[in-house]
Short mmCIF file of C-alpha atoms in Angstrom, two decimals:
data_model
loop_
_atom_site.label_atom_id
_atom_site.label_comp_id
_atom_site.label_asym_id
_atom_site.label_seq_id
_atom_site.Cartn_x
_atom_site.Cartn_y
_atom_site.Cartn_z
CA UNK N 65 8.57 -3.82 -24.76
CA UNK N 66 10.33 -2.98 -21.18
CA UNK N 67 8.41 -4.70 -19.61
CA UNK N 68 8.69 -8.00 -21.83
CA UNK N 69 12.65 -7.41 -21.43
CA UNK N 70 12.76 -7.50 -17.76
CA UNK N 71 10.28 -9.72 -17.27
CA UNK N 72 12.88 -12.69 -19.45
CA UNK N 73 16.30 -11.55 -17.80
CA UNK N 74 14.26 -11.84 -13.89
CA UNK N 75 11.57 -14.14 -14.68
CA UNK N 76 13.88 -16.86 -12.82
CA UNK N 77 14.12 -13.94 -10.12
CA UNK N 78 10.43 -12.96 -10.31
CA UNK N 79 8.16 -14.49 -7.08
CA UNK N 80 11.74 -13.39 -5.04
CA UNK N 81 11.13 -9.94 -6.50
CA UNK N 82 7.86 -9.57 -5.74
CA UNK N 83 8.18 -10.94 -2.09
CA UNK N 84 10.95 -8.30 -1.89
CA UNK N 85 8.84 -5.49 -3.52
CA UNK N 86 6.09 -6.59 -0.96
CA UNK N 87 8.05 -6.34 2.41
CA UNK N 88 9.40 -3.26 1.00
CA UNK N 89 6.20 -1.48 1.22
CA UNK N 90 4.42 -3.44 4.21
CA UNK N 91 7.48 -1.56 5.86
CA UNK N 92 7.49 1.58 3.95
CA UNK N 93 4.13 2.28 4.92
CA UNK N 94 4.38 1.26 8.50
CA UNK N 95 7.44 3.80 9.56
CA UNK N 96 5.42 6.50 7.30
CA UNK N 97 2.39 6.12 9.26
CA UNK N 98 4.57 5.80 12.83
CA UNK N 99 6.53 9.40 12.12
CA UNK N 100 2.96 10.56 10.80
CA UNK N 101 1.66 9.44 14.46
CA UNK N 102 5.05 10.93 16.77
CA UNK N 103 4.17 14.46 14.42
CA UNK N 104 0.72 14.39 14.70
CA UNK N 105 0.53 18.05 16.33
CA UNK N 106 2.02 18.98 13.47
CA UNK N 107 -0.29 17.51 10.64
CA UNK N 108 -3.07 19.79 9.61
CA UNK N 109 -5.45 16.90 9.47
CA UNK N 110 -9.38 16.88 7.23
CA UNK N 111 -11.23 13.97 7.77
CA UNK N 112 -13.22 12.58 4.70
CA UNK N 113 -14.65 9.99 6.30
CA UNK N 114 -13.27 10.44 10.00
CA UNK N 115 -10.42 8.51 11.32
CA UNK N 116 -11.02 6.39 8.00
CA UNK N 117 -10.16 8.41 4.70
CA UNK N 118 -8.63 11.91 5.16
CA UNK N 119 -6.15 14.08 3.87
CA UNK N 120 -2.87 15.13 6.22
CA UNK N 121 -0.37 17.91 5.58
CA UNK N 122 3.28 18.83 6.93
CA UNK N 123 4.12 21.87 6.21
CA UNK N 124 8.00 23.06 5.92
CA UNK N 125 9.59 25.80 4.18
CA UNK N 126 11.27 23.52 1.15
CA UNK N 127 12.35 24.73 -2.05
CA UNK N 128 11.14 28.75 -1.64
CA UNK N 129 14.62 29.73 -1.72
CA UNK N 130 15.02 28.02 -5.30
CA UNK N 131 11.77 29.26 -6.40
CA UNK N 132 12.58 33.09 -5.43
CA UNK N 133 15.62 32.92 -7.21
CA UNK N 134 14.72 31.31 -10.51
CA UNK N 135 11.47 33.00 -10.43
CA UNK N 136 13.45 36.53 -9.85
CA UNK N 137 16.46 35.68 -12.89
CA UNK N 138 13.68 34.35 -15.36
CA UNK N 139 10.71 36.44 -13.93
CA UNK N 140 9.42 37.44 -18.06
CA UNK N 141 10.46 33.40 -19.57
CA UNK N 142 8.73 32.26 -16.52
CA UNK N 143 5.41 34.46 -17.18
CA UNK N 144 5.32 33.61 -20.77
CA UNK N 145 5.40 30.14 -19.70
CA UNK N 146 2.66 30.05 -17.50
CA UNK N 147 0.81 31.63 -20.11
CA UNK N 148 1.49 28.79 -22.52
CA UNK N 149 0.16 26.22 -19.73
CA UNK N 150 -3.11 27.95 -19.57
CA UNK N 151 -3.49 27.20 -23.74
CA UNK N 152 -2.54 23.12 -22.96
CA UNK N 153 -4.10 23.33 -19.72
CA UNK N 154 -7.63 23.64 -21.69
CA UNK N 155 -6.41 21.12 -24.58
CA UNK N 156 -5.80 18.74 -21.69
CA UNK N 157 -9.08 19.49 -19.93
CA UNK N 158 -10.67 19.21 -23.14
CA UNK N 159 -8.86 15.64 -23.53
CA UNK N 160 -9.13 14.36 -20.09
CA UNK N 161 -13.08 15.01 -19.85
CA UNK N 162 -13.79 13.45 -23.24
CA UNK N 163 -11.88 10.59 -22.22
CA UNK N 164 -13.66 9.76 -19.35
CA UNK N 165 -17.04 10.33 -20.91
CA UNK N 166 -15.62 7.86 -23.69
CA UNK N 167 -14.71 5.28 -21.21
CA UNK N 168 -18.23 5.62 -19.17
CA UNK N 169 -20.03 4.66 -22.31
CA UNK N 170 -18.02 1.99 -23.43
CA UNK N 171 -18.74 0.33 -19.70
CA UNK N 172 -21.55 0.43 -20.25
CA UNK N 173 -21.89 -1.23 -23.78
CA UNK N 174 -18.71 -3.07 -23.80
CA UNK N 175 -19.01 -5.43 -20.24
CA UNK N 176 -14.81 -6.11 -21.84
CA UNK N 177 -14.21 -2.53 -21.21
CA UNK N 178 -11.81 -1.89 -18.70
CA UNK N 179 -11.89 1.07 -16.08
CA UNK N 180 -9.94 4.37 -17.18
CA UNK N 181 -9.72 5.57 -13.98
CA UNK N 182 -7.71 3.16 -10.80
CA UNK N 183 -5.40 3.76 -7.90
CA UNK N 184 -1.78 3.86 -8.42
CA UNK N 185 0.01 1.60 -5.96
CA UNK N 186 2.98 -1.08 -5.08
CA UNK N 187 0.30 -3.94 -4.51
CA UNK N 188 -1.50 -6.25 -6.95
CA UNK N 189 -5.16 -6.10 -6.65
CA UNK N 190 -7.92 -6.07 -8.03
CA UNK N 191 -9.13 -2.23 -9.48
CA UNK N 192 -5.28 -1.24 -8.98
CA UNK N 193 -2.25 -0.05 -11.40
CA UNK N 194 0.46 -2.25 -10.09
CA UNK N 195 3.79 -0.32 -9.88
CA UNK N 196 6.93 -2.10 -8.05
CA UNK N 197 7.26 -0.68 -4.75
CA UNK N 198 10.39 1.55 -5.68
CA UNK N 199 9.55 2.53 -9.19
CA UNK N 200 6.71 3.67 -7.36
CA UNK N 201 8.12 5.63 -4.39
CA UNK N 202 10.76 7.43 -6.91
CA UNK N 203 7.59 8.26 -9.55
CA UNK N 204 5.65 9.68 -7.25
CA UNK N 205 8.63 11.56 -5.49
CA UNK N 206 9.28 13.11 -8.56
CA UNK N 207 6.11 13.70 -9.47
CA UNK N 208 5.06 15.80 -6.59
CA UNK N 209 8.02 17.58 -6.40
CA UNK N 210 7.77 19.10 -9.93
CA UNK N 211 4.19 19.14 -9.83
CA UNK N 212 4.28 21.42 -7.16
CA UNK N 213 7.29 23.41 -7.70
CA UNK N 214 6.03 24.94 -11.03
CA UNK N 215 2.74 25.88 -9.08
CA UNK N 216 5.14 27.97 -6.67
CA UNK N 217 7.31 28.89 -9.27
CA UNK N 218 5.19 30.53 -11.41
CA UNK N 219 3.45 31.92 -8.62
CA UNK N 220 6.44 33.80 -7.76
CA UNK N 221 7.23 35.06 -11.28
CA UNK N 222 3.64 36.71 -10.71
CA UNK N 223 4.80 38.30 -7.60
CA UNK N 224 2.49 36.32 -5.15
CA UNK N 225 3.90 35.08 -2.16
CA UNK N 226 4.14 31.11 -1.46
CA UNK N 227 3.90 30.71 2.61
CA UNK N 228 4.51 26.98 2.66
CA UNK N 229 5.95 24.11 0.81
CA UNK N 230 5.51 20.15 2.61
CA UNK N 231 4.03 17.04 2.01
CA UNK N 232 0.82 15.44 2.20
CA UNK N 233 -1.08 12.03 2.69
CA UNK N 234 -3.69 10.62 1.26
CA UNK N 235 -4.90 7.85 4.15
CA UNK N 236 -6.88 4.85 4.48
CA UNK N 237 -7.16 4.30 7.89
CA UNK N 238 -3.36 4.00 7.37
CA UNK N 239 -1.15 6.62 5.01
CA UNK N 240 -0.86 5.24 1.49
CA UNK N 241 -0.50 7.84 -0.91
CA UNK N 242 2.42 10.43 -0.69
CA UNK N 243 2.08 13.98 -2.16
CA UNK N 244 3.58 17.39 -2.08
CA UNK N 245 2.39 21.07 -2.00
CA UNK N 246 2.97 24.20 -2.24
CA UNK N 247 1.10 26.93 -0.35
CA UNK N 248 0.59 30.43 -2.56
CA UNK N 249 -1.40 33.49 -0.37
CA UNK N 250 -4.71 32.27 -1.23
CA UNK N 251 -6.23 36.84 -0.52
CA UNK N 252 -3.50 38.11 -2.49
CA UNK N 253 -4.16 35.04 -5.39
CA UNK N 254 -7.39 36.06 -5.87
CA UNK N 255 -7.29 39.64 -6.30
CA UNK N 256 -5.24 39.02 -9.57
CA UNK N 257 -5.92 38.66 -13.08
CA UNK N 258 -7.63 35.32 -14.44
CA UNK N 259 -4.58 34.98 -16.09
CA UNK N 260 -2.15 34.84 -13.65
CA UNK N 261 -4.52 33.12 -11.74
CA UNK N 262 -4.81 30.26 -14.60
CA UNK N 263 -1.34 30.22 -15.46
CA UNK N 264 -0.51 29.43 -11.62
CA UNK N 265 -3.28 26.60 -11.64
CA UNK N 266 -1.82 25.33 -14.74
CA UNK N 267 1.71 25.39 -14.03
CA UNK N 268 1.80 21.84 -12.36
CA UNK N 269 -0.17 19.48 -14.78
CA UNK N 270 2.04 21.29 -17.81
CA UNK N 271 5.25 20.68 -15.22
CA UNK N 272 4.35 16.87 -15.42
CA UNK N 273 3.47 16.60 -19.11
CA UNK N 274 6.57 18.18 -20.24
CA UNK N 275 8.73 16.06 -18.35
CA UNK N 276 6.93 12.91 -19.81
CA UNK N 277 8.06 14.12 -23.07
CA UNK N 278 11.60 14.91 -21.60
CA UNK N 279 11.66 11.46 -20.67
CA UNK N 280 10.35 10.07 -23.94
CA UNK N 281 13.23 11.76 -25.57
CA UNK N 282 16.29 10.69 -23.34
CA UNK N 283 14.30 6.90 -24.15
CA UNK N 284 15.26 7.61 -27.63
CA UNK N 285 18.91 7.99 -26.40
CA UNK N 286 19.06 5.34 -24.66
CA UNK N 287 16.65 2.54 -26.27
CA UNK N 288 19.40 1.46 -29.02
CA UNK N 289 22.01 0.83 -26.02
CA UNK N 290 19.23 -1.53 -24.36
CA UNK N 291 18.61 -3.31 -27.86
CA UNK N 292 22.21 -3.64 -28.27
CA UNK N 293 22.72 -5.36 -25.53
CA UNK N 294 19.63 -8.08 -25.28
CA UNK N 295 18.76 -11.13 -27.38
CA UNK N 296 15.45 -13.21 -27.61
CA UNK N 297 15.42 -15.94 -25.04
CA UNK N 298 12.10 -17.73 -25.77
CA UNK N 299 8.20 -17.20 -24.31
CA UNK N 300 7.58 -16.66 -20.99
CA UNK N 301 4.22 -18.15 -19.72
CA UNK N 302 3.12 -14.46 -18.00
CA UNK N 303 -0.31 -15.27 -17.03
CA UNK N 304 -2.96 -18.20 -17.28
CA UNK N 305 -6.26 -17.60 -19.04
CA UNK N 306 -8.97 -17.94 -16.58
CA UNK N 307 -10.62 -21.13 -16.92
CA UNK N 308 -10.12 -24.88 -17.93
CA UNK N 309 -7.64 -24.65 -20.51
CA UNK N 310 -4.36 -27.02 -21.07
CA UNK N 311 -1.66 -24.42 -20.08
CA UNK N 312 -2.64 -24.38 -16.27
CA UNK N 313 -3.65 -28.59 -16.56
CA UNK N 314 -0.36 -29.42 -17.50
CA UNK N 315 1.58 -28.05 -14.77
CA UNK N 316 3.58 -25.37 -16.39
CA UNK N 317 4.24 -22.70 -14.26
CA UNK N 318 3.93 -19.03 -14.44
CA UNK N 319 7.24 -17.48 -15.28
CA UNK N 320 8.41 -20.53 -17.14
CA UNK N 321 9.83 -20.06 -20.36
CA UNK N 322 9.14 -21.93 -23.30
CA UNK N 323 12.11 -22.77 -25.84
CA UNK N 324 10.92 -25.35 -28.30
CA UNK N 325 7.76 -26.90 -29.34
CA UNK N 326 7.90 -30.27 -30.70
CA UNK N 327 11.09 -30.12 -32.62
CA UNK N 328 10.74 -26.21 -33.61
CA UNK N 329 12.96 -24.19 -31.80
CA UNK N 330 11.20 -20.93 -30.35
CA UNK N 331 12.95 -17.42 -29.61
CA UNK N 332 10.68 -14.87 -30.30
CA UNK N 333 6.80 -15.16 -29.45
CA UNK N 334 5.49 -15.76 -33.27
CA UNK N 335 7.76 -18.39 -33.74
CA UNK N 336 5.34 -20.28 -31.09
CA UNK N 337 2.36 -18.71 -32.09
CA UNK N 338 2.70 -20.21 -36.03
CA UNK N 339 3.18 -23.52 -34.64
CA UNK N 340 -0.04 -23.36 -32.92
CA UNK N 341 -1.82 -22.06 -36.16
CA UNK N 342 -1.23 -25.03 -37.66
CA UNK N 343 -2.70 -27.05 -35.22
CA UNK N 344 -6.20 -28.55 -34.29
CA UNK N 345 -7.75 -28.55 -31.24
CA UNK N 346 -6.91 -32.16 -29.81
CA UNK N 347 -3.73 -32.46 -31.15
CA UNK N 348 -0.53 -32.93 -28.99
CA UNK N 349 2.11 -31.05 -29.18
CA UNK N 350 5.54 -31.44 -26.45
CA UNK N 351 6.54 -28.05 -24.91
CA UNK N 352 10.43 -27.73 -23.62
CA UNK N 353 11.32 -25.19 -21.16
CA UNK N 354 13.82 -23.50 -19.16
CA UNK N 355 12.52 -25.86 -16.10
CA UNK N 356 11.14 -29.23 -17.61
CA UNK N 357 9.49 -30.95 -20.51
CA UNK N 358 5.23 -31.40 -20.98
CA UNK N 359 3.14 -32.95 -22.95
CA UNK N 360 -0.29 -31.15 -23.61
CA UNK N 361 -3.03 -31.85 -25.73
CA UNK N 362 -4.22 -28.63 -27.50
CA UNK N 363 -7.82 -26.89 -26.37
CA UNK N 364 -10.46 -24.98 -28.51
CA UNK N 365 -10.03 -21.51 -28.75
CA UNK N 366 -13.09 -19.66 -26.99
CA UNK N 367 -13.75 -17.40 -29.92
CA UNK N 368 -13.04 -20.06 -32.77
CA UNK N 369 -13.49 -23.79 -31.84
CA UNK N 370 -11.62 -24.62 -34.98
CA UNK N 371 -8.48 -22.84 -33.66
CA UNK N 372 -5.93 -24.70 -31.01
CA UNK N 373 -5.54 -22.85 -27.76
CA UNK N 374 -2.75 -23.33 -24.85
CA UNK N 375 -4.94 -20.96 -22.78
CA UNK N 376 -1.59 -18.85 -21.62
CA UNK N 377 -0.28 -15.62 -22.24
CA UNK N 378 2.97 -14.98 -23.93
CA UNK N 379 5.45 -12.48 -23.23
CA UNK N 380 8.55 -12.33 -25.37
CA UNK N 381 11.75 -13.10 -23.15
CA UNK N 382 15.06 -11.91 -23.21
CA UNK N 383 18.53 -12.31 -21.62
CA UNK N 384 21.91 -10.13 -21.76
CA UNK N 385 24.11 -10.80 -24.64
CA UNK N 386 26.85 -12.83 -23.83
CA UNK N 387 29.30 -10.57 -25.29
CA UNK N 388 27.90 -7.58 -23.77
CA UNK N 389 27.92 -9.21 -20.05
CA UNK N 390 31.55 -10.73 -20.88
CA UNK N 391 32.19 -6.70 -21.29
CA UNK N 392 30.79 -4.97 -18.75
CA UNK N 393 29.75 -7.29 -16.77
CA UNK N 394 26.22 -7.92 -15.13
CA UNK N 395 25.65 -5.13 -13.20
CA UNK N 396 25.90 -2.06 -15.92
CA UNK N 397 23.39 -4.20 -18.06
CA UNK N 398 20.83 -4.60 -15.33
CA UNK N 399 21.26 -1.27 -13.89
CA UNK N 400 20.49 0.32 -17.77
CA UNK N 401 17.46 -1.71 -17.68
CA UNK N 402 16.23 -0.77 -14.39
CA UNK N 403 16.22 2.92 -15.22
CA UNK N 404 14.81 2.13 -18.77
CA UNK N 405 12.08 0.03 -16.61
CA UNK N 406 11.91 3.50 -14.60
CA UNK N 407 11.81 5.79 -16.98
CA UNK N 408 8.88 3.85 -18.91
CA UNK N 409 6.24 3.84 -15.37
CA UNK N 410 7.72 7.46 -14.84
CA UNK N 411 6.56 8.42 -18.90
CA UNK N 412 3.08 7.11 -17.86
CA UNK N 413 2.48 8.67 -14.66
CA UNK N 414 3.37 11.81 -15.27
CA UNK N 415 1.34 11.50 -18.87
CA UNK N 416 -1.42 10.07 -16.23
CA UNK N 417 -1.20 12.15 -13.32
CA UNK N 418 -0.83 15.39 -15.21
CA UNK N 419 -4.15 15.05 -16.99
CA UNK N 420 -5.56 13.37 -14.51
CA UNK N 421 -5.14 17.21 -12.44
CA UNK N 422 -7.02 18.64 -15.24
CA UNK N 423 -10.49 16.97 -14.63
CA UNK N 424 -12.63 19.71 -14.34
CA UNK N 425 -13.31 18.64 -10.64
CA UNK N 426 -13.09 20.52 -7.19
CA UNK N 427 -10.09 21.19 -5.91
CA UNK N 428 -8.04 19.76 -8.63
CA UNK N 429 -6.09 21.83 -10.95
CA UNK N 430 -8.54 21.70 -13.55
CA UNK N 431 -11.06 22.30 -11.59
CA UNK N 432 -9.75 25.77 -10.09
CA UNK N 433 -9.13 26.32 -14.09
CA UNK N 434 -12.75 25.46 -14.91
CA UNK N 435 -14.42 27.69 -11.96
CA UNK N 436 -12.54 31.09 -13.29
CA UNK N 437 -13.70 30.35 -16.81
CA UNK N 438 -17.32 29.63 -15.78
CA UNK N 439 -16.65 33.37 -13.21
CA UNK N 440 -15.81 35.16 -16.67
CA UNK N 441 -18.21 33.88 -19.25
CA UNK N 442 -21.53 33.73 -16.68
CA UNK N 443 -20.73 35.98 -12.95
CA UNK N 444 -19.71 34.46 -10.29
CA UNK N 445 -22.96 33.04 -8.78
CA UNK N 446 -23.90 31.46 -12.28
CA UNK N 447 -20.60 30.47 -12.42
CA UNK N 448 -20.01 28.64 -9.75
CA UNK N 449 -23.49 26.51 -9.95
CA UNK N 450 -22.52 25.96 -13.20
CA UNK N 451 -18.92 24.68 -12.24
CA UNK N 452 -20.31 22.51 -9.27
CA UNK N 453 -23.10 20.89 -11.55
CA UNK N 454 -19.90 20.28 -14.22
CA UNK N 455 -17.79 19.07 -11.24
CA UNK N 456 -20.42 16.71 -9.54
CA UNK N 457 -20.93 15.09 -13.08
CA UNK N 458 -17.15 14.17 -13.24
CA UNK N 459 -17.08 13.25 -9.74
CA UNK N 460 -19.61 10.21 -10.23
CA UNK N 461 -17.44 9.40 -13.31
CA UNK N 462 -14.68 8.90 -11.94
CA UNK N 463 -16.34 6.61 -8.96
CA UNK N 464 -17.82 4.68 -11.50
CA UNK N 465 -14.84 3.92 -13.08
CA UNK N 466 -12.98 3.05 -9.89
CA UNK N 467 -15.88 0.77 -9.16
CA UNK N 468 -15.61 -1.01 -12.59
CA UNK N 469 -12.02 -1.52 -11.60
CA UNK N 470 -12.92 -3.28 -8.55
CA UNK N 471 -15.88 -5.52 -10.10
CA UNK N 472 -18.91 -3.48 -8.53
CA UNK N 473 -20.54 -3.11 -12.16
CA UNK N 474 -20.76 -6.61 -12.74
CA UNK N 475 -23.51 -6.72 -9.85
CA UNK N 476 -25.99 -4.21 -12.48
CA UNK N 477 -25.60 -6.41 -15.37
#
C-alpha cells in the first residue's frame, strides 16, 4: 500500500528519482571507501577472500557512557530483559531455521519460488532487495546502532565490561555494507553463566524486533492521516510482463498511468481489471493516460487462452487531495509520506535483519546462542561438532538461496 501511494504522487518524478537515488550512492560509496583508505592504519582488517571480500572495523569509544548509565539506573529491568530475549531469541531461531529449510525445498520443487535469502542494497539488480539509497543509509544506521547498543547494554547490566564501540564494513573489493559493534571482554564473557551469556547474545536481534513492532504501532497513528489526505488517481503501468505481450507493443511506457479504458473511467485498479474480464483475446480496447492515447488489441493470457491479457502490471495510483494540498501545502503531505515510505522498509528490515542474526550460524547471534546450548546439553567437544555440523548445514542454505536470487539454479534444471 506505501509503496502503491508513492509510486502515483512521483511516478511523473520516478526515472529523475532513481537517477538521483543512483548518484547518491555511486558517491556515497566512493567518499566511504576514500576515508576507509586515508584510516587504513586504523581498520582492523580480515580478509575473506583477500583484497576482494573482507570485513573492516573502526573502533571508537561511542555510546559507553550511555550504556554505563542506563545499564547502572535500570541494572535489575535491564537483566530481566535480557532474560526475556533469550525465550524469543530461541522462538526466532526456531522460526528463522524452519524458514529457510521451507524455502530450500520449495526451490527446489517450485522453479517459481523465489530466494528467501538476498542482499540488501540501494541498486536494482538481479538477486538484490532494492531499497532507495537514503531509506537505506537511515535503515541500516538505525539498525546497527540499536542492534548493537542492546548487546552492550545488557552486557553492562551483567557487569561485563564493553572495551569498544565503532563501525564496520562489509567490502567487495570496494565498502558496501555499513555496520556497527560493540566490543564486550570476550575472558571475562565467558567465565559467566549461560544465561548471561545468552541474554547478551540475544539482546540485539530482540533490540531490532521490538522496534519493528514500535514502528508498526506509531503506523497505526499515523496511517489514517496518510489516507486522509490521498485519493485514487488511476493505474500506473509498474512493470512489463516479460515477453511478447500488447502492453510493451503499444508503446506505453513504464510509469504511465492509465485513466480510462474505452469510455469507462478508471481510478482504482479493479475498475480496469473488470473491463478486461469481459473481454476476449483479440478484441480492441483504447487506453487514455496521463501522457497520450493507444489503441491495443488484447493478448491471451498465458495461463488461460480464453482470458484477455495487457501483459502489464498494475499498481494503484494516487495523488494529494486537493483540499489537503490547498491546506498545508505540498511539502507537509510529501514529507508524511516519505517517513510513512520510511517507516514501512525500516518495519521490514529490522523484522528481516533481526531474525536473520538468529540463524544458527557462526559468528552470528544465533549462532553464539546455538553453540552454548549444544556446550550444556552434550560437553563442549560434542558440542561444538555438533554446532559446526548444524552451522555448515545453514551456511550452504543460505548460499543457495543467494544463488537462486541471482539465477545460478536455473543452470541445474
Amino acid at each position: 500500500m506505501p509503496q502503491m501511494r508513492k509510486q502515483g504522487i512521483q511516478g511523473r518524478k520516478e526515472e529523475v528519482n532513481m537517477d538521483f537515488e543512483s548518484i547518491a550512492s555511486i558517491i556515497f560509496l566512493l567518499i566511504l571507501g576514500i576515508l576507509l583508505y586515508r584510516n587504513r592504519s586504523k581498520l582492523d582488517t580480515k580478509q575473506i577472500i583477500p583484497y576482494i571480500l573482507y570485513f573492516s572495523m573502526y573502533r571508537t569509544k561511542l555510546g559507553l557512557s550511555l550504556m554505563d548509565k542506563w545499564s547502572s539506573k535500570y541494572r535489575k529491568l535491564t537483566v530481566w530483559i535480557g532474560y526475556f530475549g533469550i525465550v524469543i531469541g530461541f522462538i526466532g531461531m526456531a522460526l528463522i531455521s524452519f524458514s529457510l529449510i521451507q524455502n530450500l525445498f520449495m526451490l527446489f520443487t517450485k522453479p517459481a519460488a523465489s530466494s528467501g535469502v538476498g542482499l540488501v542494497l540501494p541498486f536494482k539488480a538481479k538477486g538484490v532487495f532494492y531499497v532507495p539509497f537514503f531509506y537505506w543509509i537511515i535503515s541500516i544506521f538505525v539498525i546497527a546502532v540499536v542492534h548493537e547498543f542492546s548487546h552492550g547494554l545488557i552486557a553492562r547490566a551483567n557487569n561485563i565490561k564493553v572495551k569498544s564501540s565503532g563501525f564496520a564494513f562489509l567490502a567487495l573489493l570496494v565498502p558496501i555494507i555499513p555496520a556497527a559493534f560493540v566490543e564486550p571482554d570476550e575472558k571475562t564473557l565467558k567465565k559467566r553463566p549461560y544465561k548471561e551469556q545468552l541474554s547478551i547474545f540475544a539482546a540485539g536481534p530482540l533490540a531490532n524486533i521490538v522496534l519493528a513492532f514500535l514502528l508498526i504501532g506509531a503506523m497505526f497513528a499515523i496511517t489514517p492521516k496518510i489516507d486522509s489526505m490521498i485519493v485514487p488517481n488511476g493505474v500506473v503501468i509498474s512493470d512489463y510482463v516479460k515477453g511478447d505481450f500488447p502492453a510493451k507493443a503499444s508503446g506505453m511506457q513504464i510509469g504511465e498511468i492509465v485513466q480510462q479504458i474505452d469510455s469507462n473511467p478508471v481510478e482504482y485498479v479493479d475498475n480496469l481489471s473488470m473491463v478486461l474480464k469481459s473481454k476476449k483475446p483479440g478484441d480492441a480496447v483504447t487506453l487514455k493516460t496521463d501522457k497520450s492515447s493507444y489503441q491495443i488489441t488484447l493478448g491471451k493470457n498465458p495461463d488461460n487462452e480464453t482470458s484477455a491479457y495487457l501483459g502489464a502490471y498494475l499498481g494503484q495510483s494516487t495523488k494529494i487531495n486537493d483540499d489537503f494540498k490547498a491546506r498545508y501545502g505540498e511539502f507537509v503531505p510529501n514529507a508524511l509520506i516519505w517517513v510513512y515510505g520510511l517507516m514501512v522498509i525500516m518495519i521490514v528490515l529490522n523484522l528481516g535483519i533481526g531474525l536473520f542474526n538468529l540463524v544458527p550460524l557462526g559468528p552470528l547471534d544465533g549462532g553464539r546462542m546455538l553453540q552454548l546450548a549444544m556446550h550444556k546439553f552434550f560437553g563442549v567437544e560434542k558440542g561444538n561438532k555438533y554446532w559446526y555440523y548444524i552451522g555448515m548445514f545453514f551456511l550452504a542454505i543460505i548460499f543457495i538461496n543467494i544463488a537462486a536470487g541471482f539465477g545460478f539454479l536455473k543452470l541445474f534444471r
